Amino acid sequence: MESVPLKLFVYETKNGRKPYSEWFNKLRDKKLRGIIQARLYRIRLGN
């Protein structure tokens, strides 16, 4: 079965806030940030 690439969107509130981006940017653990980014990359690839 072939993977289908997905497009991910960052949620933005009506007043322009981006809660995910705010949360992610506050993470201090670089390893954790890398793990999250790698997982989102795999999701985009459809895996």
Tab-separated table of N, CA and C in Angstrom:
chain	number	residue	atom	x	y	z
A	1	MET	N	0.844	-1.178	0.000
A	1	MET	CA	0.000	0.000	0.000
A	1	MET	C	0.893	1.247	0.000
A	2	GLU	N	0.562	2.197	-0.824
A	2	GLU	CA	1.367	3.410	-0.974
A	2	GLU	C	0.950	4.485	0.030
A	3	SER	N	1.928	5.169	0.578
A	3	SER	CA	1.650	6.271	1.506
A	3	SER	C	1.200	7.500	0.740
A	4	VAL	N	0.274	8.220	1.336
A	4	VAL	CA	-0.227	9.450	0.732
A	4	VAL	C	0.289	10.628	1.548
A	5	PRO	N	1.070	11.528	0.941
A	5	PRO	CA	1.558	12.700	1.674
A	5	PRO	C	0.395	13.546	2.203
A	6	LEU	N	0.572	14.095	3.375
A	6	LEU	CA	-0.452	14.927	4.005
A	6	LEU	C	0.069	16.342	4.185
A	7	LYS	N	-0.836	17.283	4.206
A	7	LYS	CA	-0.473	18.666	4.480
A	7	LYS	C	-0.953	18.992	5.888
A	8	LEU	N	-0.044	19.441	6.720
A	8	LEU	CA	-0.391	19.798	8.091
A	8	LEU	C	-0.562	21.304	8.200
A	9	PHE	N	-1.510	21.705	9.007
A	9	PHE	CA	-1.775	23.119	9.230
A	9	PHE	C	-1.605	23.426	10.708
A	10	VAL	N	-1.109	24.598	11.013
A	10	VAL	CA	-1.002	25.049	12.399
A	10	VAL	C	-2.285	25.795	12.733
A	11	TYR	N	-2.964	25.333	13.794
A	11	TYR	CA	-4.212	25.965	14.213
A	11	TYR	C	-3.955	27.410	14.623
A	12	GLU	N	-4.816	28.300	14.163
A	12	GLU	CA	-4.728	29.716	14.519
A	12	GLU	C	-6.093	30.173	15.015
A	13	THR	N	-6.115	30.793	16.197
A	13	THR	CA	-7.370	31.273	16.760
A	13	THR	C	-7.846	32.509	15.998
A	14	LYS	N	-9.067	32.913	16.277
A	14	LYS	CA	-9.625	34.092	15.604
A	14	LYS	C	-8.818	35.355	15.867
A	15	ASN	N	-8.168	35.412	17.023
A	15	ASN	CA	-7.377	36.609	17.338
A	15	ASN	C	-5.909	36.463	16.919
A	16	GLY	N	-5.598	35.427	16.137
A	16	GLY	CA	-4.266	35.294	15.568
A	16	GLY	C	-3.254	34.487	16.363
A	17	ARG	N	-3.656	33.961	17.516
A	17	ARG	CA	-2.732	33.145	18.311
A	17	ARG	C	-2.553	31.777	17.670
A	18	LYS	N	-1.385	31.208	17.855
A	18	LYS	CA	-1.084	29.857	17.377
A	18	LYS	C	-0.613	29.042	18.579
A	19	PRO	N	-1.569	28.421	19.301
A	19	PRO	CA	-1.228	27.725	20.539
A	19	PRO	C	-0.140	26.665	20.380
A	20	TYR	N	-0.190	25.885	19.303
A	20	TYR	CA	0.843	24.859	19.114
A	20	TYR	C	2.213	25.502	18.981
A	21	SER	N	2.329	26.517	18.154
A	21	SER	CA	3.622	27.182	17.941
A	21	SER	C	4.136	27.792	19.236
A	22	GLU	N	3.236	28.394	19.998
A	22	GLU	CA	3.630	28.983	21.279
A	22	GLU	C	4.169	27.905	22.217
A	23	TRP	N	3.459	26.777	22.281
A	23	TRP	CA	3.879	25.673	23.141
A	23	TRP	C	5.216	25.113	22.673
A	24	PHE	N	5.325	24.843	21.377
A	24	PHE	CA	6.541	24.239	20.832
A	24	PHE	C	7.747	25.144	21.049
A	25	ASN	N	7.578	26.435	20.835
A	25	ASN	CA	8.690	27.375	20.996
A	25	ASN	C	9.142	27.518	22.448
A	26	LYS	N	8.283	27.157	23.399
A	26	LYS	CA	8.648	27.218	24.816
A	26	LYS	C	9.401	25.974	25.285
A	27	LEU	N	9.395	24.910	24.485
A	27	LEU	CA	10.096	23.690	24.873
A	27	LEU	C	11.592	23.958	24.935
A	28	ARG	N	12.203	23.583	26.044
A	28	ARG	CA	13.639	23.812	26.210
A	28	ARG	C	14.462	22.593	25.810
A	29	ASP	N	13.851	21.431	25.868
A	29	ASP	CA	14.557	20.181	25.584
A	29	ASP	C	14.715	20.001	24.073
A	30	LYS	N	15.933	20.182	23.580
A	30	LYS	CA	16.190	20.099	22.140
A	30	LYS	C	15.930	18.697	21.603
A	31	LYS	N	16.205	17.689	22.414
A	31	LYS	CA	15.954	16.313	21.975
A	31	LYS	C	14.458	16.092	21.767
A	32	LEU	N	13.655	16.571	22.698
A	32	LEU	CA	12.206	16.441	22.584
A	32	LEU	C	11.688	17.188	21.361
A	33	ARG	N	12.205	18.383	21.132
A	33	ARG	CA	11.798	19.150	19.946
A	33	ARG	C	12.114	18.378	18.671
A	34	GLY	N	13.277	17.743	18.639
A	34	GLY	CA	13.673	16.948	17.481
A	34	GLY	C	12.762	15.756	17.266
A	35	ILE	N	12.379	15.101	18.363
A	35	ILE	CA	11.473	13.954	18.278
A	35	ILE	C	10.130	14.388	17.702
A	36	ILE	N	9.612	15.504	18.192
A	36	ILE	CA	8.321	16.009	17.714
A	36	ILE	C	8.411	16.388	16.242
A	37	GLN	N	9.470	17.088	15.864
A	37	GLN	CA	9.632	17.491	14.467
A	37	GLN	C	9.766	16.278	13.553
A	38	ALA	N	10.498	15.259	13.994
A	38	ALA	CA	10.663	14.048	13.189
A	38	ALA	C	9.319	13.351	12.998
A	39	ARG	N	8.523	13.297	14.054
A	39	ARG	CA	7.211	12.641	13.956
A	39	ARG	C	6.299	13.403	13.010
A	40	LEU	N	6.293	14.713	13.093
A	40	LEU	CA	5.463	15.507	12.185
A	40	LEU	C	5.921	15.340	10.741
A	41	TYR	N	7.220	15.206	10.530
A	41	TYR	CA	7.751	14.977	9.186
A	41	TYR	C	7.238	13.645	8.642
A	42	ARG	N	7.254	12.601	9.495
A	42	ARG	CA	6.749	11.291	9.060
A	42	ARG	C	5.258	11.351	8.768
A	43	ILE	N	4.514	12.119	9.544
A	43	ILE	CA	3.079	12.276	9.285
A	43	ILE	C	2.878	12.927	7.925
A	44	ARG	N	3.657	13.973	7.630
A	44	ARG	CA	3.554	14.647	6.334
A	44	ARG	C	3.825	13.691	5.179
A	45	LEU	N	4.716	12.731	5.404
A	45	LEU	CA	5.030	11.750	4.364
A	45	LEU	C	3.942	10.686	4.231
A	46	GLY	N	3.029	10.661	5.191
A	46	GLY	CA	1.949	9.683	5.164
A	46	GLY	C	2.262	8.421	5.938
A	47	ASN	N	3.286	8.466	6.773
A	47	ASN	CA	3.676	7.295	7.574
A	47	ASN	C	3.286	7.466	9.015
